[in-house]
Short mmCIF file of the C-alpha atoms (twelve columns), coordinates in Angstrom:
data_MODEL
# 
_entry.id   MODEL 
# 
loop_
_atom_site.group_PDB 
_atom_site.id 
_atom_site.type_symbol 
_atom_site.label_atom_id 
_atom_site.label_alt_id 
_atom_site.label_comp_id 
_atom_site.label_asym_id 
_atom_site.label_seq_id 
_atom_site.Cartn_x 
_atom_site.Cartn_y 
_atom_site.Cartn_z 
_atom_site.pdbx_PDB_model_num 
ATOM 1   C CA . ALA A 1   239.692 74.677  285.539 1 
ATOM 2   C CA . ASN A 2   241.250 77.997  286.212 1 
ATOM 3   C CA . SER A 3   243.837 77.161  283.063 1 
ATOM 4   C CA . VAL A 4   240.866 76.170  281.094 1 
ATOM 5   C CA . SER A 5   239.169 79.279  282.136 1 
ATOM 6   C CA . VAL A 6   241.980 81.511  280.533 1 
ATOM 7   C CA . VAL A 7   242.089 79.869  277.119 1 
ATOM 8   C CA . ASP A 8   238.320 79.619  276.605 1 
ATOM 9   C CA . THR A 9   238.351 83.505  277.368 1 
ATOM 10  C CA . LEU A 10  240.963 83.478  274.537 1 
ATOM 11  C CA . TYR A 11  239.480 81.343  272.107 1 
ATOM 12  C CA . ASN A 12  236.129 83.472  272.652 1 
ATOM 13  C CA . ASP A 13  236.549 86.436  273.204 1 
ATOM 14  C CA . TYR A 14  240.220 88.000  271.871 1 
ATOM 15  C CA . ALA A 15  241.366 85.174  268.871 1 
ATOM 16  C CA . THR A 16  241.380 85.497  265.796 1 
ATOM 17  C CA . SER A 17  240.274 83.436  263.323 1 
ATOM 18  C CA . LYS A 18  243.831 81.712  262.556 1 
ATOM 19  C CA . GLN A 19  244.906 82.239  266.159 1 
ATOM 20  C CA . ARG A 20  241.623 79.830  267.329 1 
ATOM 21  C CA . THR A 21  243.023 77.563  264.657 1 
ATOM 22  C CA . GLU A 22  246.242 77.283  265.730 1 
ATOM 23  C CA . MET A 23  244.969 76.673  269.050 1 
ATOM 24  C CA . ILE A 24  242.775 74.352  268.253 1 
ATOM 25  C CA . THR A 25  245.419 72.040  265.390 1 
ATOM 26  C CA . GLU A 26  247.664 71.550  268.551 1 
ATOM 27  C CA . PHE A 27  244.910 69.619  269.862 1 
ATOM 28  C CA . TYR A 28  245.297 66.717  266.920 1 
ATOM 29  C CA . GLY A 29  249.018 65.895  267.983 1 
ATOM 30  C CA . ARG A 30  252.325 67.776  268.241 1 
ATOM 31  C CA . GLU A 31  253.310 67.126  264.071 1 
ATOM 32  C CA . PHE A 32  249.929 69.183  263.156 1 
ATOM 33  C CA . TYR A 33  251.000 72.024  265.126 1 
ATOM 34  C CA . LEU A 34  254.265 72.569  262.242 1 
ATOM 35  C CA . PHE A 35  251.855 72.413  259.852 1 
ATOM 36  C CA . ARG A 36  248.967 75.040  261.192 1 
ATOM 37  C CA . ASP A 37  248.832 77.469  258.656 1 
ATOM 38  C CA . LEU A 38  247.680 75.050  256.451 1 
ATOM 39  C CA . LEU A 39  244.911 73.710  258.483 1 
ATOM 40  C CA . SER A 40  241.235 74.596  260.523 1 
ATOM 41  C CA . GLU A 41  239.723 74.468  263.582 1 
ATOM 42  C CA . HIS A 42  237.514 72.485  262.085 1 
ATOM 43  C CA . LEU A 43  238.345 68.933  261.245 1 
ATOM 44  C CA . VAL A 44  236.827 68.353  258.072 1 
ATOM 45  C CA . LYS A 45  238.835 70.830  256.523 1 
ATOM 46  C CA . VAL A 46  241.847 69.001  258.385 1 
ATOM 47  C CA . LEU A 47  240.842 65.698  256.799 1 
ATOM 48  C CA . GLU A 48  241.026 66.835  253.590 1 
ATOM 49  C CA . VAL A 49  244.691 68.084  253.869 1 
ATOM 50  C CA . HIS A 50  245.468 64.797  255.889 1 
ATOM 51  C CA . PRO A 51  242.855 61.882  255.566 1 
ATOM 52  C CA . ASP A 52  245.307 59.843  256.347 1 
ATOM 53  C CA . LYS A 53  245.567 61.289  259.639 1 
ATOM 54  C CA . LYS A 54  242.565 60.579  260.854 1 
ATOM 55  C CA . ALA A 55  243.155 57.787  263.299 1 
ATOM 56  C CA . ILE A 56  245.645 59.712  265.188 1 
ATOM 57  C CA . ILE A 57  243.665 62.779  265.361 1 
ATOM 58  C CA . MET A 58  240.568 60.754  267.033 1 
ATOM 59  C CA . GLU A 59  243.074 58.746  268.990 1 
ATOM 60  C CA . GLU A 60  243.862 62.499  270.461 1 
ATOM 61  C CA . LEU A 61  240.499 64.028  270.534 1 
ATOM 62  C CA . LEU A 62  238.756 60.379  272.747 1 
ATOM 63  C CA . LYS A 63  241.765 60.938  274.900 1 
ATOM 64  C CA . LEU A 64  240.889 64.421  275.731 1 
ATOM 65  C CA . THR A 65  237.298 64.150  275.144 1 
ATOM 66  C CA . GLY A 66  237.455 61.324  278.278 1 
ATOM 67  C CA . ILE A 67  239.632 64.082  280.448 1 
ATOM 68  C CA . PHE A 68  237.089 66.821  279.555 1 
ATOM 69  C CA . ILE A 69  234.250 64.452  281.204 1 
ATOM 70  C CA . GLU A 70  235.896 63.101  283.936 1 
ATOM 71  C CA . LYS A 71  237.253 66.831  285.183 1 
ATOM 72  C CA . GLY A 72  233.304 68.157  284.530 1 
ATOM 73  C CA . LEU A 73  235.054 70.914  282.197 1 
ATOM 74  C CA . THR A 74  232.185 70.263  279.546 1 
ATOM 75  C CA . SER A 75  230.493 73.811  280.060 1 
ATOM 76  C CA . TYR A 76  233.704 75.700  277.896 1 
ATOM 77  C CA . ILE A 77  232.939 76.555  274.677 1 
ATOM 78  C CA . VAL A 78  236.638 75.537  273.559 1 
ATOM 79  C CA . VAL A 79  236.441 72.332  274.936 1 
ATOM 80  C CA . GLN A 80  232.910 71.650  273.586 1 
ATOM 81  C CA . HIS A 81  234.437 72.380  269.888 1 
ATOM 82  C CA . LEU A 82  237.087 69.939  270.285 1 
ATOM 83  C CA . MET A 83  234.360 67.649  271.695 1 
ATOM 84  C CA . LEU A 84  232.302 68.116  268.707 1 
ATOM 85  C CA . GLN A 85  235.153 67.687  266.592 1 
ATOM 86  C CA . TYR A 86  235.017 63.661  268.091 1 
ATOM 87  C CA . PHE A 87  232.031 63.511  267.990 1 
ATOM 88  C CA . LEU A 88  231.233 64.727  264.548 1 
ATOM 89  C CA . HIS A 89  233.473 62.295  262.958 1 
ATOM 90  C CA . ALA A 90  233.622 59.100  265.203 1 
ATOM 91  C CA . PRO A 91  231.442 56.247  264.158 1 
ATOM 92  C CA . SER A 92  227.670 55.613  266.319 1 
ATOM 93  C CA . GLU A 93  228.826 52.793  267.824 1 
ATOM 94  C CA . SER A 94  231.795 54.574  269.209 1 
ATOM 95  C CA . ILE A 95  229.196 57.842  270.322 1 
ATOM 96  C CA . THR A 96  227.461 55.207  272.411 1 
ATOM 97  C CA . GLU A 97  230.606 53.711  273.958 1 
ATOM 98  C CA . LEU A 98  231.278 57.470  275.538 1 
ATOM 99  C CA . ILE A 99  228.183 58.353  276.603 1 
ATOM 100 C CA . SER A 100 228.576 57.067  280.555 1 
ATOM 101 C CA . ASP A 101 226.708 58.269  283.548 1 
ATOM 102 C CA . LYS A 102 229.459 61.439  284.059 1 
ATOM 103 C CA . LEU A 103 228.701 62.791  280.466 1 
ATOM 104 C CA . ILE A 104 225.048 63.046  281.110 1 
ATOM 105 C CA . GLU A 105 225.281 64.602  284.805 1 
ATOM 106 C CA . GLN A 106 227.095 67.251  282.567 1 
ATOM 107 C CA . VAL A 107 224.283 67.481  279.576 1 
ATOM 108 C CA . VAL A 108 222.778 70.521  280.799 1 
ATOM 109 C CA . ASN A 109 225.965 72.526  279.785 1 
ATOM 110 C CA . PHE A 110 225.028 71.410  276.443 1 
ATOM 111 C CA . LEU A 111 222.075 72.688  275.539 1 
ATOM 112 C CA . HIS A 112 222.272 76.713  274.922 1 
ATOM 113 C CA . THR A 113 225.522 76.952  272.833 1 
ATOM 114 C CA . LYS A 114 226.040 75.788  269.019 1 
ATOM 115 C CA . GLU A 115 228.909 73.204  269.478 1 
ATOM 116 C CA . GLY A 116 226.729 71.695  272.629 1 
ATOM 117 C CA . SER A 117 223.431 71.358  271.347 1 
ATOM 118 C CA . LYS A 118 224.894 68.990  268.356 1 
ATOM 119 C CA . ILE A 119 226.869 67.295  271.511 1 
ATOM 120 C CA . ALA A 120 223.679 66.774  273.115 1 
ATOM 121 C CA . MET A 121 221.681 65.721  269.856 1 
ATOM 122 C CA . ARG A 122 224.148 62.932  269.333 1 
ATOM 123 C CA . CYS A 123 223.668 61.654  272.856 1 
ATOM 124 C CA . LEU A 124 220.509 61.341  272.114 1 
ATOM 125 C CA . TRP A 125 220.490 59.929  268.425 1 
ATOM 126 C CA . PHE A 126 223.227 56.821  269.661 1 
ATOM 127 C CA . GLY A 127 222.096 56.794  273.097 1 
ATOM 128 C CA . THR A 128 220.601 53.734  274.607 1 
ATOM 129 C CA . ALA A 129 217.120 53.935  275.792 1 
ATOM 130 C CA . LYS A 130 218.564 54.056  279.192 1 
ATOM 131 C CA . HIS A 131 220.988 56.890  278.263 1 
ATOM 132 C CA . ARG A 132 217.585 58.934  276.673 1 
ATOM 133 C CA . LYS A 133 215.914 58.035  279.656 1 
ATOM 134 C CA . LEU A 134 218.803 59.894  281.907 1 
ATOM 135 C CA . ILE A 135 219.132 62.536  279.646 1 
ATOM 136 C CA . ILE A 136 215.649 63.636  279.517 1 
ATOM 137 C CA . LYS A 137 215.516 63.445  283.385 1 
ATOM 138 C CA . ASN A 138 218.440 65.893  283.255 1 
ATOM 139 C CA . PHE A 139 216.643 68.324  280.889 1 
ATOM 140 C CA . LYS A 140 213.604 68.666  283.850 1 
ATOM 141 C CA . GLY A 141 213.399 72.152  285.061 1 
ATOM 142 C CA . HIS A 142 215.501 73.627  281.745 1 
ATOM 143 C CA . VAL A 143 212.747 72.952  278.783 1 
ATOM 144 C CA . LYS A 144 211.194 76.598  279.082 1 
ATOM 145 C CA . GLU A 145 214.920 77.692  278.913 1 
ATOM 146 C CA . MET A 146 215.730 75.399  276.026 1 
ATOM 147 C CA . ALA A 147 212.700 75.873  273.921 1 
ATOM 148 C CA . VAL A 148 213.335 79.868  273.798 1 
ATOM 149 C CA . ASN A 149 217.010 79.042  272.848 1 
ATOM 150 C CA . GLU A 150 218.154 78.681  269.407 1 
ATOM 151 C CA . ASN A 151 220.351 75.893  270.206 1 
ATOM 152 C CA . GLY A 152 218.077 74.111  272.638 1 
ATOM 153 C CA . TYR A 153 215.105 73.766  270.540 1 
ATOM 154 C CA . LEU A 154 217.133 71.670  268.073 1 
ATOM 155 C CA . VAL A 155 217.645 69.328  270.916 1 
ATOM 156 C CA . LEU A 156 214.215 68.912  271.836 1 
ATOM 157 C CA . CYS A 157 212.935 68.488  268.571 1 
ATOM 158 C CA . ALA A 158 215.951 65.829  268.510 1 
ATOM 159 C CA . MET A 159 214.567 64.553  271.216 1 
ATOM 160 C CA . LEU A 160 210.718 64.236  269.401 1 
ATOM 161 C CA . ASP A 161 212.485 62.320  266.401 1 
ATOM 162 C CA . CYS A 162 214.122 59.525  268.331 1 
ATOM 163 C CA . VAL A 163 212.840 59.003  271.985 1 
ATOM 164 C CA . ASP A 164 209.986 55.518  272.011 1 
ATOM 165 C CA . ASP A 165 209.213 56.356  275.655 1 
ATOM 166 C CA . THR A 166 206.734 59.027  275.072 1 
ATOM 167 C CA . ILE A 167 205.287 58.843  278.308 1 
ATOM 168 C CA . LEU A 168 208.382 59.766  279.751 1 
ATOM 169 C CA . VAL A 169 208.577 62.430  276.926 1 
ATOM 170 C CA . LYS A 170 205.648 63.966  277.987 1 
ATOM 171 C CA . LYS A 171 205.619 63.832  281.842 1 
ATOM 172 C CA . THR A 172 209.314 65.235  281.757 1 
ATOM 173 C CA . VAL A 173 209.165 67.593  278.791 1 
ATOM 174 C CA . VAL A 174 205.919 68.244  277.196 1 
ATOM 175 C CA . THR A 175 204.078 68.871  280.248 1 
ATOM 176 C CA . GLU A 176 206.685 71.965  280.834 1 
ATOM 177 C CA . ILE A 177 206.074 73.134  277.669 1 
ATOM 178 C CA . LEU A 178 202.416 73.160  277.876 1 
ATOM 179 C CA . GLU A 179 203.217 75.112  281.351 1 
ATOM 180 C CA . HIS A 180 205.045 78.007  279.699 1 
ATOM 181 C CA . LEU A 181 203.302 78.502  276.632 1 
ATOM 182 C CA . ASP A 182 202.672 82.162  276.422 1 
ATOM 183 C CA . VAL A 183 206.384 82.857  277.280 1 
ATOM 184 C CA . ILE A 184 207.410 80.368  274.507 1 
ATOM 185 C CA . VAL A 185 205.419 81.099  271.868 1 
ATOM 186 C CA . MET A 186 206.234 84.669  271.849 1 
ATOM 187 C CA . SER A 187 209.826 83.610  270.556 1 
ATOM 188 C CA . PRO A 188 210.323 82.536  267.150 1 
ATOM 189 C CA . TYR A 189 212.759 79.663  268.710 1 
ATOM 190 C CA . GLY A 190 209.829 78.850  270.648 1 
ATOM 191 C CA . ARG A 191 207.475 78.802  267.603 1 
ATOM 192 C CA . ASN A 192 209.310 76.707  265.700 1 
ATOM 193 C CA . LEU A 193 209.455 74.049  268.260 1 
ATOM 194 C CA . LEU A 194 205.536 73.974  268.882 1 
ATOM 195 C CA . ASN A 195 205.368 73.979  264.871 1 
ATOM 196 C CA . TYR A 196 207.863 71.180  265.322 1 
ATOM 197 C CA . LEU A 197 205.342 69.958  268.231 1 
ATOM 198 C CA . LEU A 198 202.577 70.092  265.487 1 
ATOM 199 C CA . ALA A 199 203.538 69.240  261.851 1 
ATOM 200 C CA . ARG A 200 207.391 68.119  262.818 1 
ATOM 201 C CA . ARG A 201 209.038 68.294  258.957 1 
ATOM 202 C CA . VAL A 202 206.215 70.455  257.407 1 
ATOM 203 C CA . LYS A 203 207.545 73.691  255.789 1 
ATOM 204 C CA . LEU A 204 210.496 73.772  257.942 1 
ATOM 205 C CA . ASN A 205 213.628 75.372  256.879 1 
ATOM 206 C CA . PRO A 206 215.249 72.768  255.252 1 
ATOM 207 C CA . ALA A 207 219.187 73.581  256.833 1 
ATOM 208 C CA . ILE A 208 217.475 72.798  260.263 1 
ATOM 209 C CA . VAL A 209 215.939 69.710  258.336 1 
ATOM 210 C CA . ASP A 210 219.510 68.500  257.144 1 
ATOM 211 C CA . ILE A 211 220.410 69.299  260.711 1 
ATOM 212 C CA . LEU A 212 217.643 66.995  262.119 1 
ATOM 213 C CA . LYS A 213 218.123 64.225  259.877 1 
ATOM 214 C CA . VAL A 214 221.258 62.902  261.039 1 
ATOM 215 C CA . GLY A 215 219.631 61.259  263.931 1 
ATOM 216 C CA . ASP A 216 216.976 59.242  261.543 1 
ATOM 217 C CA . GLY A 217 217.351 55.590  261.181 1 
ATOM 218 C CA . ASN A 218 219.492 55.185  264.592 1 
ATOM 219 C CA . VAL A 219 219.537 51.530  265.733 1 
ATOM 220 C CA . PHE A 220 217.948 52.706  269.207 1 
ATOM 221 C CA . SER A 221 214.525 54.095  267.690 1 
ATOM 222 C CA . LYS A 222 212.268 51.054  267.178 1 
ATOM 223 C CA . LYS A 223 208.735 52.756  267.439 1 
ATOM 224 C CA . ASP A 224 207.855 54.182  263.873 1 
ATOM 225 C CA . THR A 225 207.847 57.829  263.392 1 
ATOM 226 C CA . GLU A 226 204.459 58.471  262.856 1 
ATOM 227 C CA . VAL A 227 203.541 56.184  265.510 1 
ATOM 228 C CA . ARG A 228 205.475 58.052  267.881 1 
ATOM 229 C CA . ARG A 229 204.832 61.919  266.595 1 
ATOM 230 C CA . GLN A 230 200.964 61.047  266.804 1 
ATOM 231 C CA . GLU A 231 201.090 60.099  270.334 1 
ATOM 232 C CA . ILE A 232 202.964 63.300  271.465 1 
ATOM 233 C CA . LEU A 233 200.757 65.283  269.448 1 
ATOM 234 C CA . THR A 234 197.520 64.068  270.691 1 
ATOM 235 C CA . TYR A 235 199.128 64.873  274.243 1 
ATOM 236 C CA . VAL A 236 199.649 67.964  273.386 1 
ATOM 237 C CA . SER A 237 197.305 69.284  271.384 1 
ATOM 238 C CA . GLU A 238 193.942 70.190  273.721 1 
ATOM 239 C CA . GLY A 239 196.389 72.491  275.775 1 
ATOM 240 C CA . ILE A 240 197.518 74.116  272.101 1 
ATOM 241 C CA . ILE A 241 194.001 74.465  271.620 1 
ATOM 242 C CA . ALA A 242 192.751 75.830  274.884 1 
ATOM 243 C CA . ASN A 243 195.858 78.196  274.948 1 
ATOM 244 C CA . PHE A 244 195.232 79.703  271.460 1 
ATOM 245 C CA . SER A 245 191.746 80.121  272.072 1 
ATOM 246 C CA . GLU A 246 192.260 82.382  274.892 1 
ATOM 247 C CA . ASN A 247 195.166 84.740  273.131 1 
ATOM 248 C CA . VAL A 248 193.548 84.556  269.438 1 
ATOM 249 C CA . SER A 249 193.558 88.486  269.624 1 
ATOM 250 C CA . SER A 250 197.463 88.940  270.205 1 
ATOM 251 C CA . LEU A 251 198.177 86.103  268.446 1 
ATOM 252 C CA . LEU A 252 196.592 87.467  265.558 1 
ATOM 253 C CA . MET A 253 198.764 90.992  265.883 1 
ATOM 254 C CA . GLU A 254 202.365 89.575  264.180 1 
ATOM 255 C CA . ASN A 255 202.613 87.215  261.016 1 
ATOM 256 C CA . SER A 256 204.637 84.998  262.508 1 
ATOM 257 C CA . THR A 257 201.895 84.069  265.395 1 
ATOM 258 C CA . SER A 258 199.064 83.926  263.548 1 
ATOM 259 C CA . ILE A 259 200.505 81.540  261.402 1 
ATOM 260 C CA . LEU A 260 200.654 78.995  264.350 1 
ATOM 261 C CA . ILE A 261 197.135 79.430  264.601 1 
ATOM 262 C CA . THR A 262 196.594 77.620  261.182 1 
ATOM 263 C CA . THR A 263 198.774 75.268  262.158 1 
ATOM 264 C CA . ALA A 264 196.967 74.292  264.646 1 
ATOM 265 C CA . LEU A 265 193.809 74.268  263.215 1 
ATOM 266 C CA . THR A 266 195.528 72.105  260.649 1 
ATOM 267 C CA . HIS A 267 197.477 69.242  262.411 1 
ATOM 268 C CA . ALA A 268 195.615 69.457  265.912 1 
ATOM 269 C CA . ASN A 269 194.782 65.847  266.963 1 
ATOM 270 C CA . CYS A 270 191.381 66.876  268.991 1 
ATOM 271 C CA . ASP A 271 188.553 69.193  268.527 1 
ATOM 272 C CA . VAL A 272 189.555 72.517  267.160 1 
ATOM 273 C CA . THR A 273 185.976 74.181  267.862 1 
ATOM 274 C CA . PRO A 274 187.361 76.179  270.531 1 
ATOM 275 C CA . LEU A 275 189.634 78.046  268.859 1 
ATOM 276 C CA . LEU A 276 187.077 78.187  265.586 1 
ATOM 277 C CA . THR A 277 184.828 79.804  268.212 1 
ATOM 278 C CA . ALA A 278 186.924 82.377  269.657 1 
ATOM 279 C CA . LEU A 279 187.929 83.482  265.985 1 
ATOM 280 C CA . VAL A 280 184.449 83.950  265.125 1 
ATOM 281 C CA . ASN A 281 183.814 86.268  268.300 1 
ATOM 282 C CA . LEU A 282 186.485 88.189  267.605 1 
ATOM 283 C CA . CYS A 283 185.225 88.894  263.963 1 
ATOM 284 C CA . LYS A 284 182.209 89.489  265.873 1 
ATOM 285 C CA . GLU A 285 182.889 91.751  269.066 1 
ATOM 286 C CA . ASP A 286 185.973 93.595  267.067 1 
ATOM 287 C CA . ALA A 287 185.193 93.900  263.100 1 
ATOM 288 C CA . GLU A 288 187.812 96.029  262.857 1 
ATOM 289 C CA . ALA A 289 190.265 93.231  263.384 1 
ATOM 290 C CA . VAL A 290 189.774 91.820  260.183 1 
ATOM 291 C CA . ASN A 291 191.135 94.916  258.287 1 
ATOM 292 C CA . GLU A 292 194.355 94.217  259.845 1 
ATOM 293 C CA . LEU A 293 196.493 92.029  257.361 1 
ATOM 294 C CA . THR A 294 197.743 89.387  259.168 1 
ATOM 295 C CA . THR A 295 193.997 88.942  260.555 1 
ATOM 296 C CA . HIS A 296 192.885 88.954  256.881 1 
ATOM 297 C CA . ILE A 297 195.563 86.192  256.068 1 
ATOM 298 C CA . ALA A 298 194.312 83.907  258.981 1 
ATOM 299 C CA . LEU A 299 190.874 83.685  258.256 1 
ATOM 300 C CA . ARG A 300 191.479 83.175  254.433 1 
ATOM 301 C CA . ASN A 301 193.485 79.973  255.470 1 
ATOM 302 C CA . VAL A 302 190.907 78.924  257.784 1 
ATOM 303 C CA . LEU A 303 188.516 79.374  255.068 1 
ATOM 304 C CA . GLN A 304 190.759 77.544  252.839 1 
ATOM 305 C CA . ASN A 305 190.801 74.646  254.639 1 
ATOM 306 C CA . ALA A 306 188.572 71.773  253.401 1 
ATOM 307 C CA . THR A 307 188.033 70.615  256.772 1 
ATOM 308 C CA . HIS A 308 187.251 73.443  258.737 1 
ATOM 309 C CA . GLN A 309 185.582 75.503  255.954 1 
ATOM 310 C CA . LYS A 310 181.960 75.427  255.985 1 
ATOM 311 C CA . VAL A 311 181.780 75.043  259.491 1 
ATOM 312 C CA . PHE A 312 183.748 78.405  259.589 1 
ATOM 313 C CA . SER A 313 181.723 80.180  257.318 1 
ATOM 314 C CA . ASP A 314 178.529 79.155  258.188 1 
ATOM 315 C CA . ALA A 315 179.421 80.006  261.597 1 
ATOM 316 C CA . LEU A 316 179.996 83.795  260.519 1 
ATOM 317 C CA . ILE A 317 177.111 83.838  258.512 1 
ATOM 318 C CA . THR A 318 175.017 83.200  261.838 1 
ATOM 319 C CA . GLU A 319 176.641 85.257  264.488 1 
ATOM 320 C CA . ILE A 320 178.093 88.352  261.754 1 
ATOM 321 C CA . PRO A 321 175.532 91.021  261.090 1 
ATOM 322 C CA . MET A 322 175.470 91.725  257.157 1 
ATOM 323 C CA . GLU A 323 176.242 95.785  258.494 1 
ATOM 324 C CA . THR A 324 179.410 94.037  259.089 1 
ATOM 325 C CA . PHE A 325 180.210 92.274  255.849 1 
ATOM 326 C CA . LYS A 326 179.378 95.551  254.156 1 
ATOM 327 C CA . SER A 327 182.233 97.438  256.325 1 
ATOM 328 C CA . TRP A 328 184.358 95.204  255.276 1 
ATOM 329 C CA . LYS A 329 183.690 95.174  251.629 1 
ATOM 330 C CA . GLN A 330 183.701 99.097  251.878 1 
ATOM 331 C CA . TRP A 331 187.228 99.032  253.257 1 
ATOM 332 C CA . TYR A 332 188.505 96.761  250.835 1 
ATOM 333 C CA . GLN A 333 187.077 98.929  248.168 1 
ATOM 334 C CA . ARG A 334 189.049 102.072 249.751 1 
ATOM 335 C CA . ARG A 335 191.937 99.926  249.570 1 
ATOM 336 C CA . VAL A 336 192.184 98.852  246.650 1 
ATOM 337 C CA . ARG A 337 191.985 102.922 245.441 1 
ATOM 338 C CA . ALA A 338 195.015 103.114 248.026 1 
ATOM 339 C CA . SER A 339 197.164 100.171 246.865 1 
ATOM 340 C CA . CYS A 340 197.082 97.972  244.719 1 
ATOM 341 C CA . LYS A 341 199.513 96.075  246.728 1 
ATOM 342 C CA . MET A 342 196.936 94.782  249.984 1 
ATOM 343 C CA . ARG A 343 195.656 91.314  249.244 1 
ATOM 344 C CA . PRO A 344 191.690 92.037  249.098 1 
ATOM 345 C CA . THR A 345 189.254 91.406  251.473 1 
ATOM 346 C CA . ARG A 346 186.946 90.783  248.943 1 
ATOM 347 C CA . LYS A 347 188.653 87.460  248.412 1 
ATOM 348 C CA . PHE A 348 187.547 86.611  252.330 1 
ATOM 349 C CA . LEU A 349 184.341 87.568  251.624 1 
ATOM 350 C CA . VAL A 350 183.581 85.752  248.223 1 
ATOM 351 C CA . MET A 351 185.281 82.291  250.213 1 
ATOM 352 C CA . LEU A 352 182.313 83.176  252.757 1 
# 
């Protein structure tokens, strides 16, 4: 383990790109070391040069992966990089065969790194129902950290996509997400996860969609995708709406969090009246809030939602004094004179 630690430090902190390639290609077999100047640390590029050598390289990587798992060395980045080359190019059946209790015990080592998260996702996609159950149980106590990590949240998204046992997912993972919503919502990766819970791949970054699509159609997921999604959505919706209702003022301060309010109102599978009421109360108690661009955009989006438009606009007209509407109009007129770049509050008022 000490020697691996030294190699890992050299690989991560000191080696140049060329030196990394030299270090990695040594593991592909002795013959490749002679041609290291023509190769890459990424197997896909090596196979472009030597496609006929894939079987030999994969055999070497499989042996190494088995050793790494057996010796518990999977926390090292250089080890994860080598393992990932196997997971990326091996048939799904071979990955299924490789997944063992010993590997699953070490799954937490993979959750927070770029290479490791891709391994963890493939363990979920190509693992059996039994494998998935054990993997998810190992997530317990780590969900909050995963949710706010740029790699960890993707593993959670992959889990939501493929695990049919939604009762286990709700009990072990989603409950922990709801317990830490205040923290998760303040993280850009946490917000991505919440968006995924609410709306799955709607408006998701295409690059992220491409990563998650790899697991689509795997042989171990039997439940219809939409059925699985709705089961999770039904469980999580009420908690999200309640949290957003309590924190509506702070959520509207930033565009990235205010967008979540619109997403929740559009996709939540529960009564969203508490959140609509919270928005109306904010306008009533803090008339100046509407003059903030992020709040204005959020309110406009709610009014453009066909499902909530009438209820929300009626509530505003009932609860908000006419003098407040006049003040919003005056603010708009001053703003237009100052700058033509601001989207008008008038548009919000006209919609009422």
